[in-house]
Amino acid sequence: MSSGDAPETVDHQAELGSGVSVEDLWSLHNLTNDPEYKCLQEGLLEAAPTDGLFCERSWDTLLCWPATPAGHLASQPCFDELNGIKYDTSQNATRLCQVDGAWAKYTNYTLCRDLSTPPPIEASVEVTTSIYYAGYTLSLAALGAAVAIFLYFKDLRCLRNTIHTNLMLSYILADFMWILTITLQMSLQSEPASCVALVILLHYCQMTNFFWMFVEGLYLHVLVVETFTVENIRLRVYVCIGWGTPMLIVLIWALVKTFAPVSPISAQVSKKILPLY
């Protein structure tokens, strides 16, 4: 054994002789370098607010959030790296401390932009959104007037016009759900459950458009080809096709989205960053 190896051997024997194994020392080293451990350790030294309720220091698997008074929105710079990808630290992540002194279930990381992708063109997005808003609003006004006419004049009430009315109602619902969904996404911090519900309703309303168009074609086919059986198909059959079938399909889709396995990368991103359903 060389003289240069003696200090290392003595230190190793001293560690073993003290009753602490090398594995324990290595585990302790890893623990002290763990960001969650550091977050909680800093919380022990931090002076908590003394007036009213507050949210205690918390680790959300990505950032450490200090004690915050109830009803306040905490903010801090975005993380600099995640899964080997650099992020823009000039923007802020936010987390709401609710009025009952409990943290919100998720952290808003929507402003934490991936530096590997070019920044979005905000002006173009705003112009496009404004055009869509104007178009959907105009569509709602025109469809509303058409439905009002069909419902007001009794002479227009027949099976054909009833099918037309249901088709227009499906477009009204789809336009309204699009406006509502975009408005809530841009102006409010919605809970994940409410976001999922909005998306499911939006998909349902959009799908009813296609099924009521199918009903229109089916009615014309029966009227022209099956002349003697036109009265055998009642309105309730068309209603089941136009409103019921999309509901069944969307429910199956929602269940598959809920219980279907996801890739490890998607699962990790979904856990750390609030996903858009």
Coordinates of C-alpha atoms in Angstrom, one line a residue:
M1 CA 0.0 0.0 0.0
S2 CA 1.4 3.4 -1.0
S3 CA 1.7 6.3 1.4
G4 CA -0.6 8.3 -0.9
D5 CA -3.5 5.9 -0.2
A6 CA -3.2 5.9 3.6
P7 CA -5.4 9.0 4.3
E8 CA -8.3 7.7 2.2
T9 CA -8.0 4.3 3.9
V10 CA -7.9 5.9 7.4
D11 CA -11.0 8.1 6.6
H12 CA -12.9 5.0 5.2
Q13 CA -12.0 3.0 8.4
A14 CA -13.0 5.9 10.6
E15 CA -16.4 6.1 9.0
L16 CA -16.9 2.4 9.4
G17 CA -15.6 2.5 13.0
S18 CA -18.1 5.2 13.9
G19 CA -21.0 2.9 13.2
V20 CA -22.1 4.7 10.0
S21 CA -21.7 2.8 6.8
V22 CA -20.5 4.4 3.5
E23 CA -24.0 3.7 2.1
D24 CA -25.6 5.7 4.9
L25 CA -23.2 8.6 4.4
W26 CA -24.0 8.6 0.7
S27 CA -27.7 8.5 1.3
L28 CA -27.4 11.4 3.8
H29 CA -25.4 13.3 1.1
N30 CA -28.1 12.7 -1.5
L31 CA -30.8 13.8 1.0
T32 CA -29.1 17.1 1.9
N33 CA -28.8 17.9 -1.9
D34 CA -32.5 17.0 -2.5
P35 CA -34.4 20.2 -3.5
E36 CA -37.5 19.1 -1.6
Y37 CA -35.4 18.5 1.6
K38 CA -33.8 21.9 1.2
C39 CA -37.2 23.5 0.7
L40 CA -38.5 22.1 3.9
Q41 CA -35.3 22.9 5.8
E42 CA -35.6 26.5 4.7
G43 CA -39.1 26.5 5.9
L44 CA -38.0 25.7 9.5
L45 CA -35.8 28.9 9.5
E46 CA -38.4 31.0 7.8
A47 CA -40.5 33.4 9.8
A48 CA -44.2 32.5 9.1
P49 CA -46.8 35.3 8.8
T50 CA -48.4 36.1 12.2
D51 CA -51.6 37.8 11.1
G52 CA -54.4 35.5 9.9
L53 CA -54.3 32.3 7.9
F54 CA -51.5 31.4 5.6
C55 CA -50.2 28.6 3.4
E56 CA -47.2 26.8 4.7
R57 CA -44.0 26.5 2.6
S58 CA -44.6 23.8 0.0
W59 CA -42.8 21.8 -2.7
D60 CA -44.8 21.1 -5.8
T61 CA -42.2 18.7 -7.3
L62 CA -40.7 21.6 -9.3
L63 CA -40.4 24.8 -7.3
C64 CA -40.4 25.7 -3.6
W65 CA -43.2 28.1 -2.6
P66 CA -42.7 30.2 0.6
A67 CA -45.3 30.8 3.2
T68 CA -47.9 33.0 1.7
P69 CA -50.9 34.8 3.4
A70 CA -54.3 33.4 2.5
G71 CA -56.0 34.9 -0.5
H72 CA -52.8 35.9 -2.2
L73 CA -51.2 34.8 -5.4
A74 CA -47.6 33.8 -5.0
S75 CA -45.2 34.2 -7.9
Q76 CA -41.6 33.5 -8.6
P77 CA -39.3 33.0 -11.7
C78 CA -39.8 29.9 -13.8
F79 CA -37.6 26.9 -13.5
D80 CA -34.4 27.1 -15.6
E81 CA -34.4 23.5 -16.8
L82 CA -36.8 20.5 -17.0
N83 CA -35.9 17.1 -18.5
G84 CA -32.8 18.6 -20.1
I85 CA -34.8 21.5 -21.8
K86 CA -34.0 25.1 -21.0
Y87 CA -36.9 27.4 -20.0
D88 CA -37.3 31.2 -20.0
T89 CA -36.6 32.3 -16.4
S90 CA -37.6 35.9 -17.2
Q91 CA -41.3 34.9 -16.9
N92 CA -43.0 33.9 -13.6
A93 CA -44.9 30.9 -12.4
T94 CA -47.8 31.5 -10.0
R95 CA -49.6 29.6 -7.3
L96 CA -52.8 30.6 -5.5
C97 CA -53.0 30.5 -1.7
Q98 CA -56.7 30.1 -1.1
V99 CA -58.7 31.9 1.5
D100 CA -58.9 28.8 3.7
G101 CA -55.1 28.7 4.0
A102 CA -54.6 25.8 1.6
W103 CA -52.6 25.9 -1.6
A104 CA -54.4 25.4 -4.9
K105 CA -54.1 21.9 -6.4
Y106 CA -52.0 23.1 -9.3
T107 CA -49.3 25.6 -10.2
N108 CA -49.7 27.9 -13.2
Y109 CA -46.7 27.3 -15.4
T110 CA -48.3 28.5 -18.6
L111 CA -45.8 31.4 -19.0
C112 CA -42.8 29.2 -18.6
R113 CA -41.8 29.0 -22.2
D114 CA -39.5 26.3 -23.7
L115 CA -36.5 28.2 -25.1
S116 CA -36.0 25.5 -27.8
T117 CA -39.2 26.8 -29.5
P118 CA -39.6 30.2 -31.0
P119 CA -41.8 32.6 -29.0
P120 CA -45.4 32.9 -30.1
I121 CA -46.4 35.9 -32.2
E122 CA -48.8 37.5 -29.7
A123 CA -50.1 40.1 -32.2
S124 CA -51.1 37.4 -34.7
V125 CA -52.8 35.3 -32.0
E126 CA -54.8 38.3 -30.8
V127 CA -55.9 39.2 -34.3
T128 CA -56.9 35.7 -35.1
T129 CA -58.8 35.3 -31.9
S130 CA -60.6 38.6 -32.5
I131 CA -61.7 37.4 -36.0
Y132 CA -63.0 34.1 -34.5
Y133 CA -64.9 36.0 -31.8
A134 CA -66.5 38.3 -34.4
G135 CA -67.4 35.4 -36.6
Y136 CA -68.9 33.2 -33.9
T137 CA -70.8 36.2 -32.5
L138 CA -72.3 37.0 -35.9
S139 CA -73.1 33.3 -36.4
L140 CA -74.9 33.3 -33.0
A141 CA -77.0 36.3 -33.9
A142 CA -78.0 35.0 -37.3
L143 CA -78.8 31.5 -36.0
G144 CA -80.7 32.9 -33.0
A145 CA -82.9 35.0 -35.4
A146 CA -83.5 32.0 -37.6
V147 CA -84.6 29.8 -34.7
A148 CA -86.8 32.5 -33.4
I149 CA -88.6 32.7 -36.7
F150 CA -89.2 29.0 -36.9
L151 CA -90.5 28.9 -33.3
Y152 CA -92.7 32.0 -33.6
F153 CA -94.6 31.2 -36.8
K154 CA -96.9 28.2 -36.3
D155 CA -97.3 27.7 -40.0
L156 CA -93.7 26.8 -40.3
R157 CA -93.9 23.9 -37.7
C158 CA -93.4 20.6 -39.4
L159 CA -91.0 17.7 -39.2
R160 CA -88.7 19.1 -41.8
N161 CA -88.4 22.5 -40.1
T162 CA -88.1 20.9 -36.7
I163 CA -85.0 19.1 -38.0
H164 CA -83.7 22.4 -39.4
T165 CA -84.3 24.0 -36.0
N166 CA -82.4 21.3 -34.1
L167 CA -79.5 21.6 -36.6
M168 CA -79.3 25.3 -35.9
L169 CA -79.5 24.8 -32.2
S170 CA -76.5 22.5 -32.4
Y171 CA -74.6 25.2 -34.1
I172 CA -75.7 27.7 -31.5
L173 CA -74.4 25.5 -28.7
A174 CA -71.1 24.8 -30.5
D175 CA -70.5 28.5 -31.1
F176 CA -71.4 29.4 -27.5
M177 CA -69.2 26.7 -26.0
W178 CA -66.2 27.8 -28.2
I179 CA -66.6 31.4 -27.0
L180 CA -67.0 30.3 -23.3
T181 CA -64.0 28.0 -23.4
I182 CA -61.7 30.5 -25.0
T183 CA -62.9 33.3 -22.6
L184 CA -62.3 31.2 -19.5
Q185 CA -58.9 30.1 -20.7
M186 CA -57.7 33.6 -21.4
S187 CA -59.1 35.4 -18.4
L188 CA -59.5 33.0 -15.6
Q189 CA -57.5 30.3 -13.7
S190 CA -59.8 27.4 -14.0
E191 CA -59.5 24.2 -12.0
P192 CA -58.5 21.1 -14.1
A193 CA -61.9 19.5 -13.5
S194 CA -63.7 22.5 -14.9
C195 CA -61.4 22.6 -17.9
V196 CA -62.0 18.9 -18.7
A197 CA -65.8 19.5 -18.4
L198 CA -65.6 22.4 -20.8
V199 CA -63.6 20.5 -23.4
I200 CA -66.0 17.5 -23.2
L201 CA -69.0 19.8 -23.7
L202 CA -67.3 21.5 -26.6
H203 CA -66.6 18.2 -28.3
Y204 CA -70.1 17.1 -27.7
C205 CA -71.7 20.3 -29.2
Q206 CA -69.4 20.1 -32.2
M207 CA -70.2 16.4 -32.8
T208 CA -74.0 17.2 -32.7
N209 CA -73.5 19.4 -35.8
F210 CA -72.4 16.4 -37.8
F211 CA -75.1 14.1 -36.6
W212 CA -77.9 16.6 -37.3
M213 CA -76.5 17.1 -40.8
F214 CA -76.6 13.3 -41.1
V215 CA -80.3 13.5 -39.9
E216 CA -81.0 16.1 -42.6
G217 CA -79.6 13.7 -45.2
L218 CA -81.4 10.7 -43.8
Y219 CA -84.7 12.6 -43.9
L220 CA -84.2 13.6 -47.5
H221 CA -83.3 10.1 -48.4
V222 CA -86.4 8.7 -46.7
L223 CA -88.5 11.4 -48.3
V224 CA -87.3 10.8 -51.9
V225 CA -86.4 7.1 -52.0
E226 CA -88.6 5.5 -49.3
T227 CA -91.7 7.6 -50.0
F228 CA -94.2 5.2 -48.3
T229 CA -92.1 4.9 -45.0
V230 CA -91.5 8.6 -44.4
E231 CA -94.1 8.7 -41.6
N232 CA -92.7 5.5 -40.0
I233 CA -89.7 7.4 -38.7
R234 CA -90.8 9.6 -35.8
L235 CA -89.2 12.8 -34.5
R236 CA -87.9 11.0 -31.4
V237 CA -85.8 8.7 -33.7
Y238 CA -84.1 11.7 -35.2
V239 CA -83.6 13.3 -31.8
C240 CA -81.9 10.1 -30.5
I241 CA -79.6 10.2 -33.5
G242 CA -78.9 13.9 -33.4
W243 CA -78.5 14.4 -29.6
G244 CA -78.1 10.9 -28.2
T245 CA -75.5 9.3 -30.4
P246 CA -72.9 12.1 -29.9
M247 CA -73.4 11.9 -26.2
L248 CA -72.6 8.1 -26.2
I249 CA -69.5 8.6 -28.4
V250 CA -68.2 11.5 -26.2
L251 CA -68.7 9.6 -23.0
I252 CA -66.7 6.6 -24.5
W253 CA -64.0 9.0 -25.6
A254 CA -63.8 10.7 -22.1
L255 CA -63.5 7.3 -20.4
V256 CA -60.8 6.2 -22.8
K257 CA -58.9 9.4 -22.2
T258 CA -59.2 9.0 -18.5
F259 CA -58.2 5.4 -18.1
A260 CA -55.9 4.8 -21.2
P261 CA -52.2 4.4 -20.4
V262 CA -49.9 7.3 -21.3
S263 CA -46.2 7.3 -22.1
P264 CA -43.7 8.0 -19.3
I265 CA -42.7 11.3 -20.8
S266 CA -46.4 12.5 -21.0
A267 CA -47.0 11.3 -17.5
Q268 CA -44.0 13.2 -16.1
V269 CA -44.9 16.4 -17.9
S270 CA -48.6 16.1 -16.9
K271 CA -47.6 15.7 -13.3
K272 CA -45.2 18.7 -13.2
I273 CA -46.9 21.1 -15.5
L274 CA -50.7 21.7 -15.7
P275 CA -51.8 20.0 -18.9
L276 CA -54.4 21.2 -21.3
Y277 CA -56.9 18.4 -21.6

